[in-house]
Amino acid sequence: EVQLVESGGGLVQTGGSLRLSCTASGFSSGDYVIGWFRQVSGKAREYIACITSTGVTYGPSSAEGRFAISSDNRLNVVYLQMNSLKPDDTATYYCAGDTQYGSVGGQCRRADFGSWGQGTQVIVSS
């Protein structure tokens, strides 16, 4: 069973930085994809970026270059580094993962993942 646990969220002032972590376990052999998403209550979920088990990345989708995804396969952790945070970045951030199906970009945009973490909240104060 795949399990994903996010951490690293919290309260930060405008202009600050946070690094979110997604610790993954339970993937069987084969290529997989882990992605970061965010959602504000009442709004649609938004994909941010994805990374495969072989290090191929897709995104970030926007954030003007302020966000970056990376991974440490030895620790089974995927990171989302967020810099120059703005109040609009306030959201619950989720990581999700699954076996890779086709292109990482397509899977990321469709949020085609069978396993999701519980989310970590990020609040950016003005």
PDB file of C-alpha atoms in Angstrom:
ATOM      1  CA  GLU A   1       0.000   0.000   0.000  1.00  0.00           C
ATOM      2  CA  VAL A   2       1.366   3.378  -1.013  1.00  0.00           C
ATOM      3  CA  GLN A   3       1.519   5.953   1.750  1.00  0.00           C
ATOM      4  CA  LEU A   4       2.406   9.602   1.414  1.00  0.00           C
ATOM      5  CA  VAL A   5       2.976  11.955   4.305  1.00  0.00           C
ATOM      6  CA  GLU A   6       3.443  15.681   3.860  1.00  0.00           C
ATOM      7  CA  SER A   7       5.251  17.937   6.273  1.00  0.00           C
ATOM      8  CA  GLY A   8       6.801  21.375   6.412  1.00  0.00           C
ATOM      9  CA  GLY A   9       3.764  23.598   6.170  1.00  0.00           C
ATOM     10  CA  GLY A  10       3.097  26.470   8.504  1.00  0.00           C
ATOM     11  CA  LEU A  11       2.705  30.201   8.856  1.00  0.00           C
ATOM     12  CA  VAL A  12       5.152  32.427   7.032  1.00  0.00           C
ATOM     13  CA  GLN A  13       5.289  36.103   6.182  1.00  0.00           C
ATOM     14  CA  THR A  14       5.091  37.449   2.662  1.00  0.00           C
ATOM     15  CA  GLY A  15       8.448  37.016   0.998  1.00  0.00           C
ATOM     16  CA  GLY A  16       9.426  34.075   3.148  1.00  0.00           C
ATOM     17  CA  SER A  17      10.280  30.521   2.168  1.00  0.00           C
ATOM     18  CA  LEU A  18       9.140  27.055   3.076  1.00  0.00           C
ATOM     19  CA  ARG A  19      10.259  23.607   2.027  1.00  0.00           C
ATOM     20  CA  LEU A  20       7.563  20.986   2.001  1.00  0.00           C
ATOM     21  CA  SER A  21       8.438  17.316   2.231  1.00  0.00           C
ATOM     22  CA  CYS A  22       6.533  14.297   0.997  1.00  0.00           C
ATOM     23  CA  THR A  23       7.737  11.013   2.441  1.00  0.00           C
ATOM     24  CA  ALA A  24       6.658   8.087   0.301  1.00  0.00           C
ATOM     25  CA  SER A  25       6.516   4.395   1.028  1.00  0.00           C
ATOM     26  CA  GLY A  26       4.994   1.290  -0.474  1.00  0.00           C
ATOM     27  CA  PHE A  27       5.853   1.734  -4.126  1.00  0.00           C
ATOM     28  CA  SER A  28       6.645  -1.544  -5.812  1.00  0.00           C
ATOM     29  CA  SER A  29       9.311  -1.823  -8.458  1.00  0.00           C
ATOM     30  CA  GLY A  30       8.879   0.229 -11.580  1.00  0.00           C
ATOM     31  CA  ASP A  31       8.654   3.881 -12.441  1.00  0.00           C
ATOM     32  CA  TYR A  32       6.353   6.073 -10.414  1.00  0.00           C
ATOM     33  CA  VAL A  33       5.388   9.719 -10.292  1.00  0.00           C
ATOM     34  CA  ILE A  34       4.906  11.967  -7.285  1.00  0.00           C
ATOM     35  CA  GLY A  35       3.314  15.353  -7.620  1.00  0.00           C
ATOM     36  CA  TRP A  36       2.547  18.402  -5.549  1.00  0.00           C
ATOM     37  CA  PHE A  37      -0.854  20.028  -5.674  1.00  0.00           C
ATOM     38  CA  ARG A  38      -2.608  22.721  -3.737  1.00  0.00           C
ATOM     39  CA  GLN A  39      -6.172  23.605  -3.024  1.00  0.00           C
ATOM     40  CA  VAL A  40      -7.972  26.513  -1.480  1.00  0.00           C
ATOM     41  CA  SER A  41     -11.328  25.743   0.094  1.00  0.00           C
ATOM     42  CA  GLY A  42     -14.076  26.202  -2.471  1.00  0.00           C
ATOM     43  CA  LYS A  43     -11.696  26.286  -5.421  1.00  0.00           C
ATOM     44  CA  ALA A  44     -10.416  23.685  -7.818  1.00  0.00           C
ATOM     45  CA  ARG A  45      -7.280  21.742  -7.040  1.00  0.00           C
ATOM     46  CA  GLU A  46      -4.229  23.086  -8.824  1.00  0.00           C
ATOM     47  CA  TYR A  47      -1.238  21.078  -9.891  1.00  0.00           C
ATOM     48  CA  ILE A  48       2.156  22.527  -9.103  1.00  0.00           C
ATOM     49  CA  ALA A  49       4.838  20.104 -10.229  1.00  0.00           C
ATOM     50  CA  CYS A  50       5.643  16.419 -10.571  1.00  0.00           C
ATOM     51  CA  ILE A  51       8.728  14.285 -10.530  1.00  0.00           C
ATOM     52  CA  THR A  52       9.337  10.692 -11.549  1.00  0.00           C
ATOM     53  CA  SER A  53      11.358   8.066  -9.749  1.00  0.00           C
ATOM     54  CA  THR A  54      14.022   8.565 -12.418  1.00  0.00           C
ATOM     55  CA  GLY A  55      14.222  12.296 -11.776  1.00  0.00           C
ATOM     56  CA  VAL A  56      12.226  13.641 -14.702  1.00  0.00           C
ATOM     57  CA  THR A  57      10.305  16.726 -13.651  1.00  0.00           C
ATOM     58  CA  TYR A  58       7.256  18.484 -14.963  1.00  0.00           C
ATOM     59  CA  GLY A  59       6.400  21.986 -13.899  1.00  0.00           C
ATOM     60  CA  PRO A  60       6.131  24.067 -11.787  1.00  0.00           C
ATOM     61  CA  SER A  61       2.972  25.072 -13.544  1.00  0.00           C
ATOM     62  CA  SER A  62       3.250  28.715 -12.551  1.00  0.00           C
ATOM     63  CA  ALA A  63       4.497  30.601  -9.504  1.00  0.00           C
ATOM     64  CA  GLU A  64       6.889  32.584 -11.779  1.00  0.00           C
ATOM     65  CA  GLY A  65       9.821  30.370 -10.978  1.00  0.00           C
ATOM     66  CA  ARG A  66       9.389  30.675  -7.221  1.00  0.00           C
ATOM     67  CA  PHE A  67       8.728  26.967  -6.682  1.00  0.00           C
ATOM     68  CA  ALA A  68      10.966  23.992  -7.400  1.00  0.00           C
ATOM     69  CA  ILE A  69      10.470  20.264  -7.032  1.00  0.00           C
ATOM     70  CA  SER A  70      13.246  17.834  -6.188  1.00  0.00           C
ATOM     71  CA  SER A  71      13.706  14.430  -4.636  1.00  0.00           C
ATOM     72  CA  ASP A  72      16.036  12.362  -2.535  1.00  0.00           C
ATOM     73  CA  ASN A  73      15.498   8.790  -3.645  1.00  0.00           C
ATOM     74  CA  ARG A  74      17.665   7.418  -0.865  1.00  0.00           C
ATOM     75  CA  LEU A  75      15.185   8.806   1.654  1.00  0.00           C
ATOM     76  CA  ASN A  76      12.114   8.399  -0.549  1.00  0.00           C
ATOM     77  CA  VAL A  77      11.324  12.063  -0.068  1.00  0.00           C
ATOM     78  CA  VAL A  78      10.075  14.587  -2.600  1.00  0.00           C
ATOM     79  CA  TYR A  79      10.495  18.247  -1.777  1.00  0.00           C
ATOM     80  CA  LEU A  80       8.752  21.409  -2.844  1.00  0.00           C
ATOM     81  CA  GLN A  81      10.879  24.466  -2.247  1.00  0.00           C
ATOM     82  CA  MET A  82       8.775  27.601  -2.174  1.00  0.00           C
ATOM     83  CA  ASN A  83      10.409  31.016  -2.182  1.00  0.00           C
ATOM     84  CA  SER A  84       9.124  34.585  -2.205  1.00  0.00           C
ATOM     85  CA  LEU A  85       5.795  33.420  -0.883  1.00  0.00           C
ATOM     86  CA  LYS A  86       2.715  35.548  -1.383  1.00  0.00           C
ATOM     87  CA  PRO A  87      -0.668  35.562   0.382  1.00  0.00           C
ATOM     88  CA  ASP A  88      -2.147  33.966  -2.763  1.00  0.00           C
ATOM     89  CA  ASP A  89      -0.007  30.916  -2.049  1.00  0.00           C
ATOM     90  CA  THR A  90      -2.071  30.239   1.058  1.00  0.00           C
ATOM     91  CA  ALA A  91      -3.603  26.790   0.581  1.00  0.00           C
ATOM     92  CA  THR A  92      -3.494  23.193   1.658  1.00  0.00           C
ATOM     93  CA  TYR A  93      -0.690  21.455  -0.165  1.00  0.00           C
ATOM     94  CA  TYR A  94      -0.952  17.803  -1.064  1.00  0.00           C
ATOM     95  CA  CYS A  95       1.407  15.281  -2.527  1.00  0.00           C
ATOM     96  CA  ALA A  96       0.142  12.396  -4.588  1.00  0.00           C
ATOM     97  CA  GLY A  97       1.736   9.387  -6.192  1.00  0.00           C
ATOM     98  CA  ASP A  98       1.165   6.476  -8.512  1.00  0.00           C
ATOM     99  CA  THR A  99       2.736   4.277 -11.117  1.00  0.00           C
ATOM    100  CA  GLN A 100       3.730   6.296 -14.140  1.00  0.00           C
ATOM    101  CA  TYR A 101       1.147   6.117 -16.910  1.00  0.00           C
ATOM    102  CA  GLY A 102       2.450   7.585 -20.130  1.00  0.00           C
ATOM    103  CA  SER A 103       3.898  11.076 -20.065  1.00  0.00           C
ATOM    104  CA  VAL A 104       4.635  12.624 -16.710  1.00  0.00           C
ATOM    105  CA  GLY A 105       3.187  15.920 -17.935  1.00  0.00           C
ATOM    106  CA  GLY A 106      -0.113  14.395 -18.910  1.00  0.00           C
ATOM    107  CA  GLN A 107      -0.431  12.460 -15.697  1.00  0.00           C
ATOM    108  CA  CYS A 108       0.438  15.535 -13.675  1.00  0.00           C
ATOM    109  CA  ARG A 109      -2.077  17.807 -15.417  1.00  0.00           C
ATOM    110  CA  ARG A 110      -4.809  15.184 -15.004  1.00  0.00           C
ATOM    111  CA  ALA A 111      -3.851  14.608 -11.363  1.00  0.00           C
ATOM    112  CA  ASP A 112      -4.048  10.931 -12.249  1.00  0.00           C
ATOM    113  CA  PHE A 113      -2.863   9.532  -8.948  1.00  0.00           C
ATOM    114  CA  GLY A 114      -4.277   6.759  -6.838  1.00  0.00           C
ATOM    115  CA  SER A 115      -2.665   7.759  -3.560  1.00  0.00           C
ATOM    116  CA  TRP A 116      -2.842  11.104  -1.812  1.00  0.00           C
ATOM    117  CA  GLY A 117      -1.433  12.436   1.400  1.00  0.00           C
ATOM    118  CA  GLN A 118      -3.470  14.192   4.064  1.00  0.00           C
ATOM    119  CA  GLY A 119      -2.124  17.618   3.143  1.00  0.00           C
ATOM    120  CA  THR A 120      -0.151  20.277   4.935  1.00  0.00           C
ATOM    121  CA  GLN A 121      -1.413  23.808   5.356  1.00  0.00           C
ATOM    122  CA  VAL A 122       0.541  26.818   4.250  1.00  0.00           C
ATOM    123  CA  ILE A 123      -0.523  30.259   5.399  1.00  0.00           C
ATOM    124  CA  VAL A 124       1.229  33.311   4.067  1.00  0.00           C
ATOM    125  CA  SER A 125       0.502  36.452   6.038  1.00  0.00           C
ATOM    126  CA  SER A 126       0.567  39.887   4.439  1.00  0.00           C
TER     127      SER A 126
END
